Amino acid sequence: MTLSFRPELNSAEQVVSSLSTKQQPNVTEAEMMQAVRTLLLGLGEDPDREGLKDTPKRVVKALQL
């Protein structure tokens, strides 16, 4: 087993800090909502029906903690 040494993460404080830093998303909210719509379609659902209309927006909001 090979262990790598990363001097930039040489203390517990730096590790915690690096884990808690929120990075900018690579995709827009609109792209994420479209992905959820695609998933719903793949499951045989109609994303435009009354009970699912707001689902893409709700899913994206829930994932943006």
PDB file of C-alpha atoms in Angstrom:
ATOM      1  CA  MET A   1       0.000   0.000   0.000  1.00  0.00           C
ATOM      2  CA  THR A   2       1.334   3.416  -0.979  1.00  0.00           C
ATOM      3  CA  LEU A   3       0.519   6.471   1.071  1.00  0.00           C
ATOM      4  CA  SER A   4       0.964   9.886  -0.449  1.00  0.00           C
ATOM      5  CA  PHE A   5       2.064  12.908   1.508  1.00  0.00           C
ATOM      6  CA  ARG A   6       0.256  16.163   0.869  1.00  0.00           C
ATOM      7  CA  PRO A   7       2.059  19.004   2.622  1.00  0.00           C
ATOM      8  CA  GLU A   8      -0.806  21.390   1.893  1.00  0.00           C
ATOM      9  CA  LEU A   9      -2.951  19.266   4.229  1.00  0.00           C
ATOM     10  CA  ASN A  10      -0.484  18.770   7.046  1.00  0.00           C
ATOM     11  CA  SER A  11      -2.782  19.568   9.945  1.00  0.00           C
ATOM     12  CA  ALA A  12      -6.271  18.548  11.010  1.00  0.00           C
ATOM     13  CA  GLU A  13      -7.368  22.184  10.852  1.00  0.00           C
ATOM     14  CA  GLN A  14      -6.351  22.456   7.203  1.00  0.00           C
ATOM     15  CA  VAL A  15      -8.125  19.193   6.368  1.00  0.00           C
ATOM     16  CA  VAL A  16     -11.367  20.357   7.979  1.00  0.00           C
ATOM     17  CA  SER A  17     -11.049  23.730   6.277  1.00  0.00           C
ATOM     18  CA  SER A  18     -10.539  22.149   2.868  1.00  0.00           C
ATOM     19  CA  LEU A  19     -13.563  19.887   3.353  1.00  0.00           C
ATOM     20  CA  SER A  20     -15.849  22.709   4.402  1.00  0.00           C
ATOM     21  CA  THR A  21     -14.960  25.011   1.500  1.00  0.00           C
ATOM     22  CA  LYS A  22     -17.913  25.105  -0.865  1.00  0.00           C
ATOM     23  CA  GLN A  23     -16.863  25.155  -4.506  1.00  0.00           C
ATOM     24  CA  GLN A  24     -18.710  26.924  -7.286  1.00  0.00           C
ATOM     25  CA  PRO A  25     -20.975  24.594  -9.274  1.00  0.00           C
ATOM     26  CA  ASN A  26     -19.929  23.608 -12.786  1.00  0.00           C
ATOM     27  CA  VAL A  27     -23.544  23.538 -13.983  1.00  0.00           C
ATOM     28  CA  THR A  28     -26.411  25.975 -13.694  1.00  0.00           C
ATOM     29  CA  GLU A  29     -29.616  25.440 -11.744  1.00  0.00           C
ATOM     30  CA  ALA A  30     -31.470  25.244 -15.059  1.00  0.00           C
ATOM     31  CA  GLU A  31     -29.198  22.403 -16.196  1.00  0.00           C
ATOM     32  CA  MET A  32     -29.734  20.563 -12.918  1.00  0.00           C
ATOM     33  CA  MET A  33     -33.498  20.996 -13.195  1.00  0.00           C
ATOM     34  CA  GLN A  34     -33.383  19.649 -16.745  1.00  0.00           C
ATOM     35  CA  ALA A  35     -31.453  16.621 -15.478  1.00  0.00           C
ATOM     36  CA  VAL A  36     -34.206  15.918 -12.935  1.00  0.00           C
ATOM     37  CA  ARG A  37     -36.830  16.247 -15.685  1.00  0.00           C
ATOM     38  CA  THR A  38     -34.843  13.752 -17.759  1.00  0.00           C
ATOM     39  CA  LEU A  39     -34.756  11.322 -14.830  1.00  0.00           C
ATOM     40  CA  LEU A  40     -38.518  11.621 -14.397  1.00  0.00           C
ATOM     41  CA  LEU A  41     -39.038  10.953 -18.108  1.00  0.00           C
ATOM     42  CA  GLY A  42     -36.723   7.944 -17.862  1.00  0.00           C
ATOM     43  CA  LEU A  43     -38.917   6.585 -15.082  1.00  0.00           C
ATOM     44  CA  GLY A  44     -41.964   6.882 -17.307  1.00  0.00           C
ATOM     45  CA  GLU A  45     -43.335   9.931 -15.490  1.00  0.00           C
ATOM     46  CA  ASP A  46     -44.727  13.128 -16.995  1.00  0.00           C
ATOM     47  CA  PRO A  47     -42.743  15.964 -15.388  1.00  0.00           C
ATOM     48  CA  ASP A  48     -45.431  18.423 -16.493  1.00  0.00           C
ATOM     49  CA  ARG A  49     -48.263  16.746 -14.612  1.00  0.00           C
ATOM     50  CA  GLU A  50     -49.716  18.597 -11.635  1.00  0.00           C
ATOM     51  CA  GLY A  51     -48.008  16.560  -8.900  1.00  0.00           C
ATOM     52  CA  LEU A  52     -44.546  16.788 -10.485  1.00  0.00           C
ATOM     53  CA  LYS A  53     -44.428  20.304 -11.957  1.00  0.00           C
ATOM     54  CA  ASP A  54     -42.261  21.725  -9.174  1.00  0.00           C
ATOM     55  CA  THR A  55     -40.251  18.564  -8.517  1.00  0.00           C
ATOM     56  CA  PRO A  56     -37.128  19.579 -10.487  1.00  0.00           C
ATOM     57  CA  LYS A  57     -36.954  22.875  -8.576  1.00  0.00           C
ATOM     58  CA  ARG A  58     -37.526  21.112  -5.223  1.00  0.00           C
ATOM     59  CA  VAL A  59     -34.835  18.512  -5.925  1.00  0.00           C
ATOM     60  CA  VAL A  60     -32.258  21.143  -6.893  1.00  0.00           C
ATOM     61  CA  LYS A  61     -33.084  23.209  -3.801  1.00  0.00           C
ATOM     62  CA  ALA A  62     -32.786  20.138  -1.555  1.00  0.00           C
ATOM     63  CA  LEU A  63     -29.385  19.250  -2.999  1.00  0.00           C
ATOM     64  CA  GLN A  64     -27.998  22.760  -2.535  1.00  0.00           C
ATOM     65  CA  LEU A  65     -27.484  22.443   1.209  1.00  0.00           C
TER      66      LEU A  65
END
